[in-house]
C-alpha cells in the first residue's frame, strides 16, 4: 500500500483506487459516486489529482445499510432493464429518453459502434413513482410529443452533456478550471473564435478536460464519443459561448494567463547578476576565445625534449648529463657539417 496514502498533521488521504477498494466499489462505480457528489474529494497538494480523506471513507462505511445502500444508489441500467424498472416496453422507454423525460448518466460505444446509454436505477424508480408521469405509461402519447419524435428529436446526447458539465463544475475549484469545464463541450473552432489571444487559449486548454476515455485514441469509437461530448445544437452552442465568455472574465480577474513578456521581465531582473559572472567573447573569426584578462600565460620551454614523448624526454636528459656524447639532434648535425 506504499504510495497510496498521504499523512499530514491533520488528515490522512487515499488515492481513488485505494478508496474504491476500501468501499468495495469498482472504479467506474467510484468515479460515478464522485461525480454525483456521494464521495467528497480534496485536491492533492503535490498536484497529482484528487484524493479522498480517510474520514470520508469512514463516514460512508459507517452509514446505515453499507455497502448495499451505496451500491444500489450507484446502480446503472441499460434500456432493457430501465424499461422493466419503469414498467413499459423498450420502445416506449426509448421515446421517454429521446424526449428528455429521463437523463442518461453514462454512455459507452460497444464493439458494433453503437452508443449504449446508461441510466441511474434510483432515478428511474422515482420517475415511475411520480403520479405526473402516469398518463405517459399507457395509451397513446400526446400529439405534440409524437410530432417531436417524428421530427427526429433526440435529447439524450444534449442532456448527458448538461449532466457531464455539472460533474466537471463540481470538481472545479479555480476560475480557470471552471472555464475549462465549459470549454470541454465546445468545438476547438468555437473556442478559437471566442479566445483570440493564443497564449490565453493555450492556458485555457490546460484546464479543458477531454471526452470520457473509453476507447483507443483516434479509433472510430473514440471519435464517436468525442462527437457526443461536443455541443451541436445552435441554441446549446450559443448558451455555452455566453457561459464561457462570462467564465473567462472571472478567470482573468482571478489570474491573468501567463505570456512571454512575463518571462522576459524575469530575465531582465537576472541580467545584473549574470553580468558579474565570467563570460566568453566571440572573436571576429568566429571562434570562442577566453577574455584577455582571463587568458593564461603560455611559456615555451627551452628544452625541445619537452615536446617529445616520455621515452625521448628521458633520452634527451641522459644526453645533457653526458658531455662526451655527441648530440644527434639538429644542432649536432649542423656542427658535424661545419667541422
Coordinates of N, CA and C in Angstrom, one line a residue, residues 5 25 33 35 56-57 83 104 112 148 162 165 185 192 210 218 239 262 286 318-319 335:
X5 N -1.3 6.3 0.4 CA -1.7 7.2 1.5 C -0.8 8.4 1.7
X25 N -16.0 -0.9 -4.2 CA -16.6 -0.4 -5.4 C -15.7 -0.7 -6.6
X33 N -19.7 7.8 -8.2 CA -20.0 8.3 -6.9 C -19.4 9.7 -6.6
X35 N -18.7 11.9 -9.1 CA -19.4 12.8 -10.0 C -20.7 13.2 -9.4
X56 N -13.7 10.6 5.1 CA -14.8 10.4 4.2 C -15.1 9.0 4.0
X57 N -14.1 8.1 3.9 CA -14.3 6.7 3.7 C -14.9 6.1 5.0
X83 N -36.5 -0.2 -18.9 CA -37.9 -0.3 -19.3 C -38.6 -1.2 -18.3
X104 N -29.6 10.3 -19.3 CA -28.6 9.3 -19.1 C -27.5 9.8 -18.2
X112 N -19.9 -2.9 -31.7 CA -20.6 -2.7 -33.0 C -20.7 -1.2 -33.3
X148 N -42.7 15.8 -32.2 CA -41.3 16.0 -31.9 C -40.5 14.7 -32.2
X162 N -25.2 18.2 -20.5 CA -25.5 19.1 -19.4 C -25.2 18.4 -18.1
X165 N -21.4 18.4 -17.7 CA -20.8 19.7 -17.3 C -21.0 19.9 -15.8
X185 N -17.1 21.3 -23.7 CA -18.2 20.9 -24.5 C -18.3 21.7 -25.9
X192 N -11.5 29.0 -30.5 CA -10.6 29.9 -31.2 C -11.3 31.2 -31.6
X210 N -10.8 16.4 -21.7 CA -11.2 15.8 -22.9 C -12.4 14.9 -22.7
X218 N -8.2 8.1 -31.2 CA -8.2 8.1 -32.7 C -9.0 7.0 -33.3
X239 N -25.5 29.2 -25.8 CA -25.5 29.3 -24.4 C -24.1 29.0 -23.8
X262 N 6.2 38.2 -19.4 CA 6.5 37.9 -18.0 C 7.8 37.2 -17.9
X286 N 35.1 34.1 -35.5 CA 34.0 33.2 -35.2 C 34.3 32.1 -34.1
X318 N 69.5 12.2 -20.6 CA 70.8 11.5 -20.5 C 71.9 12.1 -21.3
X319 N 71.5 12.6 -22.5 CA 72.5 13.3 -23.4 C 73.0 14.6 -22.7
X335 N 76.7 21.1 -36.5 CA 78.0 21.2 -36.1 C 78.9 20.2 -36.8

